[in-house]
Short mmCIF file of C-alpha atoms in Angstrom, two decimals:
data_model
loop_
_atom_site.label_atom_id
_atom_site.label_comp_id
_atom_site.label_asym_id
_atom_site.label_seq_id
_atom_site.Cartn_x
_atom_site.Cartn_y
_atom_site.Cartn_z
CA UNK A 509 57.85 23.31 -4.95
CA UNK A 510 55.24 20.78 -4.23
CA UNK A 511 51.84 21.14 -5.89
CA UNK A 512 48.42 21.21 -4.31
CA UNK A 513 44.95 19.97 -5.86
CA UNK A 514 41.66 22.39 -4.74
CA UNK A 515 38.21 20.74 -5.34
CA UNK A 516 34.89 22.41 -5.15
CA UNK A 517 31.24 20.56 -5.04
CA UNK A 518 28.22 22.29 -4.30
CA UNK A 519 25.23 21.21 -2.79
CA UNK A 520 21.55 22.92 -2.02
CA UNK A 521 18.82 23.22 0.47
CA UNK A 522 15.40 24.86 0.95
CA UNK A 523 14.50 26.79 4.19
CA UNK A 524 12.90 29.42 5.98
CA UNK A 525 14.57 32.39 7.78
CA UNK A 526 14.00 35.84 9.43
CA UNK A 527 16.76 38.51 10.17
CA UNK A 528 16.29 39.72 13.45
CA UNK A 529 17.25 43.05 14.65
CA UNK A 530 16.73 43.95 9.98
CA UNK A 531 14.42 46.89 10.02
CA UNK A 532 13.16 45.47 6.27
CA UNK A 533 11.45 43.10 5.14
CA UNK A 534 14.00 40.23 5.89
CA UNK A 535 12.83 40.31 9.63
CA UNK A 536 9.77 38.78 8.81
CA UNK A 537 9.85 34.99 7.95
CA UNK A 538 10.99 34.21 4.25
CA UNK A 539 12.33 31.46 2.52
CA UNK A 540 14.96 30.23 -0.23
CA UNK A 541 16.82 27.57 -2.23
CA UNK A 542 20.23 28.29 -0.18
CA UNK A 543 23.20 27.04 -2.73
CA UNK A 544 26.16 25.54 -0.83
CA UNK A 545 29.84 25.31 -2.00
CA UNK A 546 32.51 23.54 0.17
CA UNK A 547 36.34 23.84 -1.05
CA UNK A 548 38.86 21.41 -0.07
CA UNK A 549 42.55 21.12 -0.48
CA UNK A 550 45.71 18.35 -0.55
CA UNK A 551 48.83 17.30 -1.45
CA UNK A 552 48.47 13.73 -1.76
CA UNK A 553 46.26 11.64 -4.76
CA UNK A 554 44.87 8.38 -3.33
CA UNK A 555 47.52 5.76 -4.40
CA UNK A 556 45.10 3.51 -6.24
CA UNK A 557 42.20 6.00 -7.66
CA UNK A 558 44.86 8.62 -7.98
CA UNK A 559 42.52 11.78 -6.86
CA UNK A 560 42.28 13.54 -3.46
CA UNK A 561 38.69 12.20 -2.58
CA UNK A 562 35.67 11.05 -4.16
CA UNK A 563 33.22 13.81 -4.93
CA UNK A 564 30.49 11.74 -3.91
CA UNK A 565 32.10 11.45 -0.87
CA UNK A 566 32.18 15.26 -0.11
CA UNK A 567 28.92 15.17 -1.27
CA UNK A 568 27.70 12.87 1.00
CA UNK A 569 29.20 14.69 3.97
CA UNK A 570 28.13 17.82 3.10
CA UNK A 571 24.79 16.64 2.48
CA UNK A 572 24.64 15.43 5.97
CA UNK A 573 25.11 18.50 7.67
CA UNK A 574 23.06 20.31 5.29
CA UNK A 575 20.02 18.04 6.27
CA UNK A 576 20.45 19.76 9.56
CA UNK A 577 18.85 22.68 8.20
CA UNK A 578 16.93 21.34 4.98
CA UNK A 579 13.24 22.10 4.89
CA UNK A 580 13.23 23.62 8.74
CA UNK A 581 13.03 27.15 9.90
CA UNK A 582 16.61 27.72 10.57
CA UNK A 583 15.66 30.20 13.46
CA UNK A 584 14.40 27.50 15.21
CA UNK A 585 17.59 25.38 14.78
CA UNK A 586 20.77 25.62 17.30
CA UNK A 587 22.61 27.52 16.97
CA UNK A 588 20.28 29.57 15.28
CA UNK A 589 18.16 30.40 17.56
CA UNK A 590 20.44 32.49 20.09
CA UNK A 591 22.26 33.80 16.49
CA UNK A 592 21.16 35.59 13.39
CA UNK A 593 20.53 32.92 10.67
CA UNK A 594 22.54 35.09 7.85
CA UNK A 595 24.34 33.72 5.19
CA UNK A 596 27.57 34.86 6.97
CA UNK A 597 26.69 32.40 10.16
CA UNK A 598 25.57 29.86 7.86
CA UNK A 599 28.65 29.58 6.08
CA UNK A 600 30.70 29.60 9.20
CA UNK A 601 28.22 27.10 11.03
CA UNK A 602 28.71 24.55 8.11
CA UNK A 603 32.42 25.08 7.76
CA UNK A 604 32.79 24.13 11.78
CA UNK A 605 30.63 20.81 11.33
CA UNK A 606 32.31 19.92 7.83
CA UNK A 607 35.66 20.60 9.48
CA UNK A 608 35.10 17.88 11.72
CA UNK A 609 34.55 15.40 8.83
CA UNK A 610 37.56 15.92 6.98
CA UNK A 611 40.10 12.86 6.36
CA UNK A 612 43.46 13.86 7.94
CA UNK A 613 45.07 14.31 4.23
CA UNK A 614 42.56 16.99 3.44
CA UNK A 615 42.33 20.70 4.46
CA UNK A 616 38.88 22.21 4.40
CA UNK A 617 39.20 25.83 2.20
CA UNK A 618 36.16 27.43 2.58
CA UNK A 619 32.37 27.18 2.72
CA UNK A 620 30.19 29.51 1.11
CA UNK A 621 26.50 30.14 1.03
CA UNK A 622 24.20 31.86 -1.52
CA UNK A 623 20.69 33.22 -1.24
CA UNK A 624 20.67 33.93 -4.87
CA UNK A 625 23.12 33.75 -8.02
CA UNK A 626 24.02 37.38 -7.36
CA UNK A 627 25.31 37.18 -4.06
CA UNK A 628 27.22 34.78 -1.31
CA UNK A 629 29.02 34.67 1.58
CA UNK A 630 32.41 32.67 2.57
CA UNK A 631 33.62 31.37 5.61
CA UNK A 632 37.45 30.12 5.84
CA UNK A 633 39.73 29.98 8.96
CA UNK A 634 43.83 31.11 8.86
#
C-alpha cells in the first residue's frame, strides 16, 4: 500500500461579525482574532526538494484569500452578506476558494476556523 503525506499550516485574521437571526449577544456586531488551519494531502514528494509543497507556499495562498476578509466586517463581504458569517460558513467559504488554488498533485483535506482556542469548526468535502 502506497503512503500519503498530510500537512497542516495555520494562518490568522482579525474581523468583525454579527449572527443574525442569534437571539444573544452575537447578533450585535463583535469582533475576533479568527485562527485558520488548512490541511492538505499527496502521494508524490517534489523530485528535487523531496516534500509535497512549500509551506510558505500554502501560506501564501491561504493568506490571499484570507485578506478577503482581514480587518473588514465580514457581513458586509459576499457572500456574507445574503449568509450568516459563522465559523461553519467561514470554513466552508475558504475551503471553496483554497480548493481552486491547489496544484493538481495535491488534495485539499479540510479547512477549519476558530473563534477561540476552545472551539472550531471544519469544513471538508467527500
Amino acid at each position: 500500500m502506497a503512503g500519503k503525506w498530510r500537512l497542516t499550516i495555520t494562518q490568522d485574521f482579525s474581523s468583525s461579525h454579527q449572527l443574525r437571526n442569534y437571539g444573544g449577544k452575537c447578533e450585535n456586531m463583535h469582533g475576533h482574532n479568527f485562527g485558520v488551519e488548512v490541511v492538505v494531502e499527496g502521494d508524490k514528494l517534489d523530485d528535487r526538494v523531496e516534500y509535497l509543497v512549500d509551506f510558505k507556499e500554502l501560506k501564501k495562498r491561504t493568506k490571499a484569500i484570507l485578506e478577503k476578509l482581514d480587518h473588514k466586517h465580514i457581513n458586509d463581504v459576499p457572500p456574507f452578506t445574503e449568509i450568516n458569517p459563522s465559523s461553519e460558513n467561514l470554513a466552508m467559504f475558504i475551503y471553496k476558494e483554497m480548493v481552486k488554488t491547489m496544484p493538481e498533485n495535491i488534495s485539499l483535506v479540510e479547512v477549519s476556523v476558530s473563534e477561540k482556542d476552545s472551539s472550531k469548526a471544519s469544513y471538508w468535502e467527500e
